Short mmCIF file of C-alpha atoms in Angstrom, two decimals:
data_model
loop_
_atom_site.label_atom_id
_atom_site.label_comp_id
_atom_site.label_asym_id
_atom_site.label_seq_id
_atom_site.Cartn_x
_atom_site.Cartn_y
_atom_site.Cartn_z
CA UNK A 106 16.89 117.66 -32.55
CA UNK A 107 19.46 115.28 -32.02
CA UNK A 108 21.28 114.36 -35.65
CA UNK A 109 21.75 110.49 -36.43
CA UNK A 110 24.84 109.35 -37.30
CA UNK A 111 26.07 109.56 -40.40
CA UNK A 112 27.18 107.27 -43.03
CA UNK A 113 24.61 104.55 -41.93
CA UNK A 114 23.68 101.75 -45.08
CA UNK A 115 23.31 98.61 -42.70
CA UNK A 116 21.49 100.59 -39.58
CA UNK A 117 19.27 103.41 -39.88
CA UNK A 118 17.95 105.61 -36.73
CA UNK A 119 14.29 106.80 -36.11
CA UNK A 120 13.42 109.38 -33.71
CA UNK A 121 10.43 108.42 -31.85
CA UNK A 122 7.99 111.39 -30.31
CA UNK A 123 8.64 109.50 -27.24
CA UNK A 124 12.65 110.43 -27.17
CA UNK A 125 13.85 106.75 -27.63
CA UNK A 126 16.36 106.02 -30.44
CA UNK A 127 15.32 102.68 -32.94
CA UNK A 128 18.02 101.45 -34.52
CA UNK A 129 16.82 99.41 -37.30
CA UNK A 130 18.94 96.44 -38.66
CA UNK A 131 18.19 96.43 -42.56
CA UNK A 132 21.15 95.48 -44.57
CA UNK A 133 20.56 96.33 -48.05
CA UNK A 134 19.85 93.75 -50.76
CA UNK A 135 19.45 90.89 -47.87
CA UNK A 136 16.51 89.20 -47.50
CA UNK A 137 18.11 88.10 -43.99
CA UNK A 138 20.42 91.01 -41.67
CA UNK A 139 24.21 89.13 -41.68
CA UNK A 140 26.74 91.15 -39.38
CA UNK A 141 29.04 92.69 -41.99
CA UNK A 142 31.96 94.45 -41.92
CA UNK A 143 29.96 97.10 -42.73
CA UNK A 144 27.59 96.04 -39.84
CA UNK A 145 30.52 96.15 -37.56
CA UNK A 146 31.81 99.71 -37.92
CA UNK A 147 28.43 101.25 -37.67
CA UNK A 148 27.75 99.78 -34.65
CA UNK A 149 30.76 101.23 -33.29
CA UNK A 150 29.53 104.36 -34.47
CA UNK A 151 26.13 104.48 -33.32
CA UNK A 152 27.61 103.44 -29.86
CA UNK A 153 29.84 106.93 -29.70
CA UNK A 154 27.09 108.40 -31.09
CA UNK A 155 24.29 107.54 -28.03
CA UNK A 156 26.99 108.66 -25.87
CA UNK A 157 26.11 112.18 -26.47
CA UNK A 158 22.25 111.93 -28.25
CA UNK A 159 19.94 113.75 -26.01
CA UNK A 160 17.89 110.15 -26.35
CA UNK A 161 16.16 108.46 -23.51
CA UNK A 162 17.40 104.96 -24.93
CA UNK A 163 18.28 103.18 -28.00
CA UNK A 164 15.88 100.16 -29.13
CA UNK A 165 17.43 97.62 -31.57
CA UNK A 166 15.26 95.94 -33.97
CA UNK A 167 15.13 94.57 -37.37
CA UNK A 168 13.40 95.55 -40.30
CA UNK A 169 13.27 92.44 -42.39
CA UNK A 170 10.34 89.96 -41.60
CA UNK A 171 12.75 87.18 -41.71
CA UNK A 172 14.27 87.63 -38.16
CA UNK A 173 15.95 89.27 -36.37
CA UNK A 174 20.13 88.23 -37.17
CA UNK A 175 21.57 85.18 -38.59
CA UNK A 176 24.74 86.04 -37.71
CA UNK A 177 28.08 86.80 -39.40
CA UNK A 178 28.91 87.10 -42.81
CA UNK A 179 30.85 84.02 -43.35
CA UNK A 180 32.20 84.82 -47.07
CA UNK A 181 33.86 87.75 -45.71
CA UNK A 182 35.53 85.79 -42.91
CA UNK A 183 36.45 83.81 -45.66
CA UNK A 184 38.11 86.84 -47.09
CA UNK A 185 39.80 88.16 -44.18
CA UNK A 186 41.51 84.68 -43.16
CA UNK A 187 42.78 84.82 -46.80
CA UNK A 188 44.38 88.14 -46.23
CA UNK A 189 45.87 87.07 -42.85
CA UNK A 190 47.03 84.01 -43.84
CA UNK A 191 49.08 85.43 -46.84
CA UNK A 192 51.10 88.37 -44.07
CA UNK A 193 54.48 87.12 -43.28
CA UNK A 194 53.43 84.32 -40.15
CA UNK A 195 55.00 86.24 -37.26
CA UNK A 196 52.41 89.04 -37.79
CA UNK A 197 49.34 86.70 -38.45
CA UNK A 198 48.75 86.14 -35.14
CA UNK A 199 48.40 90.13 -34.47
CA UNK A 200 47.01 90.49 -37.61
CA UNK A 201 43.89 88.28 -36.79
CA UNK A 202 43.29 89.82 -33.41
CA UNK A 203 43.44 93.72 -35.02
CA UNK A 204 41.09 92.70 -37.46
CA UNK A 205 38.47 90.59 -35.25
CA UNK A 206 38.39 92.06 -32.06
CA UNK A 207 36.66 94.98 -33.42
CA UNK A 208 33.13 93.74 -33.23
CA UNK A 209 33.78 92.87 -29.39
CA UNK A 210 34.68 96.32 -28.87
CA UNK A 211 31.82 97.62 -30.76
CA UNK A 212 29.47 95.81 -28.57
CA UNK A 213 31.76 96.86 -25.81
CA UNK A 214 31.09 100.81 -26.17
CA UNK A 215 27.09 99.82 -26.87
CA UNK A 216 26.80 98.63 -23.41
CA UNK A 217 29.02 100.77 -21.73
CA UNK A 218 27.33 104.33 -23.71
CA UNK A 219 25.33 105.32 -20.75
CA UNK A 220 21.83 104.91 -22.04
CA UNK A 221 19.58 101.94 -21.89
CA UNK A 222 19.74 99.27 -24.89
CA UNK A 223 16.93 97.04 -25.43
CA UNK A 224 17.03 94.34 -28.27
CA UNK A 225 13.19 93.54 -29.36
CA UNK A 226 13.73 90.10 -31.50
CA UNK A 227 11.06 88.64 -33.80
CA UNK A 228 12.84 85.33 -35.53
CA UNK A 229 16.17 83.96 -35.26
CA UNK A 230 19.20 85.83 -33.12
CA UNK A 231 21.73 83.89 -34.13
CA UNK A 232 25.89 84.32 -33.73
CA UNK A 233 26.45 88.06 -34.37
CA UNK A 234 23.20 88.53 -33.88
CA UNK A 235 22.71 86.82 -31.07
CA UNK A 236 26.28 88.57 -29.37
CA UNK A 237 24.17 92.25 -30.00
CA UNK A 238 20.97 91.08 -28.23
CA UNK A 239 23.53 89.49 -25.62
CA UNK A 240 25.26 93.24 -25.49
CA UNK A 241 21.83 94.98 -24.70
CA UNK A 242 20.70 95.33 -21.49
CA UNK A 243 17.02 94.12 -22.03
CA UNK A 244 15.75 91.74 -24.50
CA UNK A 245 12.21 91.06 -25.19
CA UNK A 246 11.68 87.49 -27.65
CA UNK A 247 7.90 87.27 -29.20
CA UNK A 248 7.49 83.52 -28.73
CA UNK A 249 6.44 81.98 -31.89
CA UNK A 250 9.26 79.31 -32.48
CA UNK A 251 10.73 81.03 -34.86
CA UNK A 252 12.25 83.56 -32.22
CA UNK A 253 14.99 82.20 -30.45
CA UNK A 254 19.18 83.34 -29.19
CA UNK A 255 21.90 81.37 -30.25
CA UNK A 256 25.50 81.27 -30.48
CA UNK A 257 26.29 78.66 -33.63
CA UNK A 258 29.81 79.34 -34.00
CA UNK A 259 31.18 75.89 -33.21
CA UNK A 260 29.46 73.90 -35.81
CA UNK A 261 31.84 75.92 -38.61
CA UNK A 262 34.56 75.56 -36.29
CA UNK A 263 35.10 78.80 -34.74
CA UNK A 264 33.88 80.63 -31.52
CA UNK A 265 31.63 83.11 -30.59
CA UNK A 266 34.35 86.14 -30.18
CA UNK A 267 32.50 89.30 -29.82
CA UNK A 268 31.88 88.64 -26.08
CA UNK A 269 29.90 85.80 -26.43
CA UNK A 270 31.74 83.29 -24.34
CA UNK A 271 31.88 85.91 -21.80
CA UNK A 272 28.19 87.35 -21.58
CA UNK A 273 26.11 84.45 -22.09
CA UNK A 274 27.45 82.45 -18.93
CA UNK A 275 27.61 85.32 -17.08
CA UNK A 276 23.78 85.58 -17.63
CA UNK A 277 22.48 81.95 -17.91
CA UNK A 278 25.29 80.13 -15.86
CA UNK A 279 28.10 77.71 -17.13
CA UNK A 280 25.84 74.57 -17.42
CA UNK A 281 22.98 75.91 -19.10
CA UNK A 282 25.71 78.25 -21.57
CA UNK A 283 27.30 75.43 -22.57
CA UNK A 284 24.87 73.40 -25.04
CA UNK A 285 24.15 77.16 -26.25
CA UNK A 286 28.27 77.54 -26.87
CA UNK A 287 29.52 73.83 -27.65
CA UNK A 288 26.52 71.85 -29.77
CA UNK A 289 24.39 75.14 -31.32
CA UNK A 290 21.44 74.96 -29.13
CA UNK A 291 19.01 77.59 -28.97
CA UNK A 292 17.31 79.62 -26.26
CA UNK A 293 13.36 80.89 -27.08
CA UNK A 294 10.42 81.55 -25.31
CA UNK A 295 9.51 81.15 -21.49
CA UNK A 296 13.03 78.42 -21.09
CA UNK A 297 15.30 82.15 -22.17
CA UNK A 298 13.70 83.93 -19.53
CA UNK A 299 14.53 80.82 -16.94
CA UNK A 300 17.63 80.66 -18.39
CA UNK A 301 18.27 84.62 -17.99
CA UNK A 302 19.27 84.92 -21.92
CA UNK A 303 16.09 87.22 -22.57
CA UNK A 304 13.37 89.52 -19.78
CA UNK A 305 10.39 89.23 -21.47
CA UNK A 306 8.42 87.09 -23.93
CA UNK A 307 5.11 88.89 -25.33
CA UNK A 308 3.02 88.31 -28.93
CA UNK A 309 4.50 88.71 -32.26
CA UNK A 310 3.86 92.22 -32.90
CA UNK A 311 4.13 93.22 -28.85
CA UNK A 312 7.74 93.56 -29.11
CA UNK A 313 8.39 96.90 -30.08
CA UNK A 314 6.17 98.09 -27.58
CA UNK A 315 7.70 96.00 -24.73
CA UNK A 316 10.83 96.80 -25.26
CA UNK A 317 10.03 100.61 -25.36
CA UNK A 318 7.82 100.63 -21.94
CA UNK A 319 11.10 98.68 -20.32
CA UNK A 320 12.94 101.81 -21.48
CA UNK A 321 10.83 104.52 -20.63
CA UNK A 322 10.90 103.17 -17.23
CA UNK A 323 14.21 105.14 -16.67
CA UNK A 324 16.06 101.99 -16.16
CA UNK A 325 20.23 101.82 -14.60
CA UNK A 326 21.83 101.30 -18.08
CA UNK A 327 24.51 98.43 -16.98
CA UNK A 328 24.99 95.11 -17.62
CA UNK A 329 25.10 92.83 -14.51
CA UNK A 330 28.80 92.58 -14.89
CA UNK A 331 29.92 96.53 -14.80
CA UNK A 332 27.81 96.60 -11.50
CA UNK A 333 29.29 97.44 -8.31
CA UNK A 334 27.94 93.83 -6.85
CA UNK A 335 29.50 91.55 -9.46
CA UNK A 336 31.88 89.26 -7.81
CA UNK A 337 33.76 87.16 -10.27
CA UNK A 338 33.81 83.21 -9.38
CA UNK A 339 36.78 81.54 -8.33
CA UNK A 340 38.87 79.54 -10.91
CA UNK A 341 38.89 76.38 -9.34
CA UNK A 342 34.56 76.79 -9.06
CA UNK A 343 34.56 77.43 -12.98
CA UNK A 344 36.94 74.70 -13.68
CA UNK A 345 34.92 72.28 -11.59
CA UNK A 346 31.59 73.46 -13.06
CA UNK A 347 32.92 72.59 -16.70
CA UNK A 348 34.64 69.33 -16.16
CA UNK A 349 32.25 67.42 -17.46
CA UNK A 350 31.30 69.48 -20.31
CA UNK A 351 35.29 68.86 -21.11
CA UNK A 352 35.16 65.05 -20.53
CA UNK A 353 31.98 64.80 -23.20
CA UNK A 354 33.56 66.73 -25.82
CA UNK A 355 36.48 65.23 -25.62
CA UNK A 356 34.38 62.03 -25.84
CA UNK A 357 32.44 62.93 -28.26
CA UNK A 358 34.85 65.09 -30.51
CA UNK A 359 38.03 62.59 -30.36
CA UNK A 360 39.59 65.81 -30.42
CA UNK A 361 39.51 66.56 -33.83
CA UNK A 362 37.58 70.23 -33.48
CA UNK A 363 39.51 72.30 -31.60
CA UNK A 364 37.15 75.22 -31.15
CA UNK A 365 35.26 72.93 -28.56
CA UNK A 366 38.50 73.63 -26.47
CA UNK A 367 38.71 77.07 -27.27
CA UNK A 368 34.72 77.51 -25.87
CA UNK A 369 36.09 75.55 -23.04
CA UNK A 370 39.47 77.61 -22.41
CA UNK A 371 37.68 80.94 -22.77
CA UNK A 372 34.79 79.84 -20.46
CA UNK A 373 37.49 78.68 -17.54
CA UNK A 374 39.87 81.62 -17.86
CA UNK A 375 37.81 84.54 -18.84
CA UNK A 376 34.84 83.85 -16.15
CA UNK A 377 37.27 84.88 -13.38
CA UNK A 378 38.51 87.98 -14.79
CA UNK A 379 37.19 91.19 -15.02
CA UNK A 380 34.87 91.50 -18.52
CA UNK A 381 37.43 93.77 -20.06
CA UNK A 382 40.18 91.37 -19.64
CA UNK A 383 37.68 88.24 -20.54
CA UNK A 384 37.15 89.74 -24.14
CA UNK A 385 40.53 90.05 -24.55
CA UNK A 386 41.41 86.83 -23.66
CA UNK A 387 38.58 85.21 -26.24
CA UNK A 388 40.20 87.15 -28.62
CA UNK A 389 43.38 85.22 -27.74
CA UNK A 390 42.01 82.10 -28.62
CA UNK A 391 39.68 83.18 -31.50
CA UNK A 392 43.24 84.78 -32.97
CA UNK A 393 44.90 81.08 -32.23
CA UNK A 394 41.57 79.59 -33.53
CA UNK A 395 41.02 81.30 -36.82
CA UNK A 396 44.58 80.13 -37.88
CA UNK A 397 44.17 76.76 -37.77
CA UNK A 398 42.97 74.67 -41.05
CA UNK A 399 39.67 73.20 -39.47
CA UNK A 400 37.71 76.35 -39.12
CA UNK A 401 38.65 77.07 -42.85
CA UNK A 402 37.83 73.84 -44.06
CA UNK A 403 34.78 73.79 -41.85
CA UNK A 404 32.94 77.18 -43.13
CA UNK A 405 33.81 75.99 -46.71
CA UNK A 406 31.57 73.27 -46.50
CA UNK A 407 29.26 73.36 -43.71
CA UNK A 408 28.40 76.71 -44.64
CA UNK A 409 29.09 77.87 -48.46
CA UNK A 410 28.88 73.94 -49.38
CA UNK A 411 25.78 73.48 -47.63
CA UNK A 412 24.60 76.83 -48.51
CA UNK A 413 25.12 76.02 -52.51
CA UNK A 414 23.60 72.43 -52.32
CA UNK A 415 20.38 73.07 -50.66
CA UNK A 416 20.05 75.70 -53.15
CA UNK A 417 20.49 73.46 -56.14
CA UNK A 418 18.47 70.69 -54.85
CA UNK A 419 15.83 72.91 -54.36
CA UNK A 420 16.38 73.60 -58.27
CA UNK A 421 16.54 70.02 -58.67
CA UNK A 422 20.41 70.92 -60.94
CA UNK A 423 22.87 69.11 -57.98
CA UNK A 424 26.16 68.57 -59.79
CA UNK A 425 26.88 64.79 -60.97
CA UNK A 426 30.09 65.44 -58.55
CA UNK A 427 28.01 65.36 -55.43
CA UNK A 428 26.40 61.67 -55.79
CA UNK A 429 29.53 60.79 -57.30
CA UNK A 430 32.22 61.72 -54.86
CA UNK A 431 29.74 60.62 -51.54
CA UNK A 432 29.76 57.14 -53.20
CA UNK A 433 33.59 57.15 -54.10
CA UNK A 434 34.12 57.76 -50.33
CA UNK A 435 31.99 55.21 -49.13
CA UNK A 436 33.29 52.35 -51.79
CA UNK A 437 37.32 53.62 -50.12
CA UNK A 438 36.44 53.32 -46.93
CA UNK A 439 35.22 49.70 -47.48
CA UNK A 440 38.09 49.21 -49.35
CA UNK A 441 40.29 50.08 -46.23
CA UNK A 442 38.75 47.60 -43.32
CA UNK A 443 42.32 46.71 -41.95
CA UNK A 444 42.78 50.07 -41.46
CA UNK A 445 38.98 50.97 -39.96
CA UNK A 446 40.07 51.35 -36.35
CA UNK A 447 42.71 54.15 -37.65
CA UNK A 448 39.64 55.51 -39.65
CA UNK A 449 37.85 55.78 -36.71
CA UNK A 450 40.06 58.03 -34.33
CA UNK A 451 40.34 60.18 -37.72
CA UNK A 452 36.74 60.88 -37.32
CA UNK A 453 34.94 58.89 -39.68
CA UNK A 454 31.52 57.99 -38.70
CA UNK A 455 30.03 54.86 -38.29
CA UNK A 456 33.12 52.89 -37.93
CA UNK A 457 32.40 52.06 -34.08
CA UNK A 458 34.47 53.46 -31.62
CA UNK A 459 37.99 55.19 -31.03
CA UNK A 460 39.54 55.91 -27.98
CA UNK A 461 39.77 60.13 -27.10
CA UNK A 462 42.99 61.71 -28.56
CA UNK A 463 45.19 63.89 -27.15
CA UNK A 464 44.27 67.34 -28.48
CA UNK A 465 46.40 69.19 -30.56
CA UNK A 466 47.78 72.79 -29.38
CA UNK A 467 49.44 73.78 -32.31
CA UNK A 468 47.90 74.09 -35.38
CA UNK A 469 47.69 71.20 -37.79
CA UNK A 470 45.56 68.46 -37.66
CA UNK A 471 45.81 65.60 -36.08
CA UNK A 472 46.55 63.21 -38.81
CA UNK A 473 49.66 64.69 -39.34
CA UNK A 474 51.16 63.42 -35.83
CA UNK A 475 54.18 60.86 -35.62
CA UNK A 476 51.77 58.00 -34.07
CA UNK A 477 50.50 54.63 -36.16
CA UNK A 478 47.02 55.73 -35.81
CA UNK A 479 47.77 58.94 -37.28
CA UNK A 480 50.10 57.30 -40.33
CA UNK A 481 47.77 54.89 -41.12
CA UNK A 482 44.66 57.17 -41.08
CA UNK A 483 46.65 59.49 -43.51
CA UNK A 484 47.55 57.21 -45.84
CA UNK A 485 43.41 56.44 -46.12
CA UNK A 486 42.82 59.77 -46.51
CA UNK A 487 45.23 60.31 -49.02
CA UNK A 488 44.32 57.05 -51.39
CA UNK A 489 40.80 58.51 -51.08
CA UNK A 490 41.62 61.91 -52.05
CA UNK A 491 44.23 60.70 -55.10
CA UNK A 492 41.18 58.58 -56.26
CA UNK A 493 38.76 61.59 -55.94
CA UNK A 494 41.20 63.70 -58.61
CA UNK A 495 39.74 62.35 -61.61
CA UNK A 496 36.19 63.34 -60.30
CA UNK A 497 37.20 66.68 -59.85
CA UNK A 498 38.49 68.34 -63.81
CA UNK A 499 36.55 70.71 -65.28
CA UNK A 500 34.36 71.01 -62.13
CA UNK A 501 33.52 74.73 -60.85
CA UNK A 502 34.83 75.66 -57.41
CA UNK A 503 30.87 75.45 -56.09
CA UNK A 504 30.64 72.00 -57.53
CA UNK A 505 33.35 70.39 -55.72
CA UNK A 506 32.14 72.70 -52.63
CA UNK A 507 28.48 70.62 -53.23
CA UNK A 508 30.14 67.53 -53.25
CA UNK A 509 32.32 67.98 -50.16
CA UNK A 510 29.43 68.96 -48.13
CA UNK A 511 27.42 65.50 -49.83
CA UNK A 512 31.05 63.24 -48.79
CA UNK A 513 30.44 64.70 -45.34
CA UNK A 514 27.03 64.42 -44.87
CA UNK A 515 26.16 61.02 -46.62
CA UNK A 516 29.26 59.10 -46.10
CA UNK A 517 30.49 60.05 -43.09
CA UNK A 518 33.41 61.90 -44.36
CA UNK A 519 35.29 64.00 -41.17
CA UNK A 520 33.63 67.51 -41.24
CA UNK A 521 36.71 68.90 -39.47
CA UNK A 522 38.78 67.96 -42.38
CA UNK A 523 36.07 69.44 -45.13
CA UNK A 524 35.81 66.99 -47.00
CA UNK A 525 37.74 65.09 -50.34
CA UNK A 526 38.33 68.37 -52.44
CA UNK A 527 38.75 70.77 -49.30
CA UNK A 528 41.17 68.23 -48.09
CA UNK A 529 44.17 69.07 -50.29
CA UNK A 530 47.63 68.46 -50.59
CA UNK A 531 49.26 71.43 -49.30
CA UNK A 532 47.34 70.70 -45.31
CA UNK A 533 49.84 67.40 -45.17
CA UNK A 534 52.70 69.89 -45.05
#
């Protein structure tokens, strides 16, 4: 009998009578699987691993009744951009792509083991979650709406860099990948299985069972893109396909979130390229990406902020800080009507319109350019975070994380820039 591999706590492997692998997503003391660091590894390992099990395929699933994925564990990319940012600065760069581009290589050796990989997904697939469905080579989607594929990564400011840029318009196409990549759309039921993103959509409860017929049926175990066929488009066809994608965001964004571009970028020059130079050039801009300030300030309060104050509305206890600090914004803003048109191309909302900016390359945000709009729209920002101070003693780091994610949300505070406590000092240097 073929031995599972060992050290497993986020992934277990069943046996079936049948000779197909199940490899059961059930991180411990989760109501809801997250793609750990611990996730990572072991799917690395369970990849070498099916290289060798006398299995006739592996079927991924979760065990939680929640879903399926909901993607990365965002506390611990928290972590790790602490730890890269304090290496000396010539070896951050290097540092960020040794430490990230392991998951991409993990789903790498899954799809490339040799045996068939079906995903069967019963709720939400979302970022990592939806990069391993995206790394199997059959997914099957029960279609209540719960059930869906998505690649969220933007709206904390980073990109999907396990593959994702890579895989999912490779399956679906560059138009209909890019509302998937850019705004955080989602792909369930019969429009995945137009779109290509899943192969099946049965019954909740059918899943398991579809997915294990599909791999019983001795099926080639490689993705579209390993195949002999493949044929890579042409740079000038991808750069065509995506110029208006590009115009919009650039529209729409002012330029202020980078990691629009960086979807872009690795969309336009990764399409064209072999898959195993692709990843590696998403990595290159995730590595660029991740050491920037907006993703930081971005996951800080989009996520953990937003994370902490639906939880303590729910409990009815939201901080004093939140109401207070989403007002203090608002009254500043009035306050600073001369300068609204500069508060505008900062990103303020509901200010009317600013032309598109010039997007930065380096990192920094905009504000801190040598224009007039930038000047003046810095000098708002900072009277508004000097008047926020007093708000702000004797209030827990979750507190002020509540009220930045309240600033944002109810007064139109820039979400790139995290709000009037994420904001600090040291980012005007």
């Amino acid at each position: 009998m073929t031995a599972p591999p060992p050290g497993l706590t986020e992934f277990r492997v069943e046996l079936s009578d049948s000779g197909l692998a199940h490899i059961v997503f059930d991180a411990p003391d989760r109501t809801m699987n997250v793609f750990s660091e611990a996730a990572i590894v072991e799917i690395g390992l369970i990849a070498r691993w099916l290289e060798d099990a006398d299995v006739r395929g592996a079927l991924i699933r979760s065990a939680k009744t929640t879903g399926f994925c909901a993607g990365a564990n965002l506390p611990e990319i928290w972590a790790a951009y602490d730890k890269i940012m304090a290496t000396p600065k010539p070896r951050r760069f290097r540092a960020a792509y040794d430490h990230f581009f392991r998951m991409s290589l993990a789903l790498r050796a899954l799809e490339t083991c040799g045996k068939p990989v079906a995903s069967a997904i019963a709720g939400l697939a979302l970022g990592g979650g939806g990069e391993l469905a995206l790394a199997s080579h059959y997914r099957v989607l029960t279609d209540d709406r719960r059930a869906a594929i998505g690649l969220p990564e933007s709206l904390v400011g980073l990109l999907p860099g396990a593959g994702g840029t890579q895989r999912l318009p490779r399956l679906v196409g560059v138009e209909r990948a890019m509302p998937i990549l850019l705004e955080g759309k989602r792909l369930a039921g019969e429009r995945a299985i137009e779109a290509g993103a899943a192969d099946k959509v049965v019954k909740p409860g059918e899943e398991i069972a579809a997915a294990e017929a599909w791999l019983l049926s001795s099926p080639e175990p490689v993705q579209p893109w390993d195949r002999d066929g493949w044929t890579s488009p042409a740079p000038a066809e991808v750069s065509a396909a995506l110029e208006p994608a590009r115009r919009a965001a650039v529209e729409a964004s002012l330029g202020h979130y980078p990691a629009i571009f960086a979807i872009l970028d690795c969309v336009e020059f990764g399409l064209p390229q072999s898959f195993e130079g692709a990843v590696r050039s998403e990595m290159t801009s995730f590595s660029h990406l991740i050491l920037r300030p907006e993703p930081r300030a971005m996951i800080q309060t989009m996520f953990l902020g937003r994370v902490d104050f639906e939880r303590l509305e729910r409990k009815h206890e939201l901080p004093e800080v939140a109401q207070a600090a989403a007002a203090l914004v608002k009254a500043e803003v009035e306050k600073a009507s001369a300068e609204s048109a500069a508060l505008a191309a900062a990103g303020f909302a509901g200010l009317g319109e600013a032309a598109p900016l010039r997007v930065r390359q380096q990192p920094g945000y905009w504000i801190e350019g040598d224009d007039e709009p930038a000047r003046a729209a810095l000098a708002v920002l900072r009277r508004i975070h000097d008047a926020a101070q007093h708000l702000a003693a004797g209030q827990s780091e979750e507190a002020l994380r509540v009220a930045d994610y309240a600033a944002v949300t109810q007064s139109g505070y820039p979400v790139y820039l995290g709000g009037p406590f994420a904001f600090r000092s040291e980012s005007w240097k």
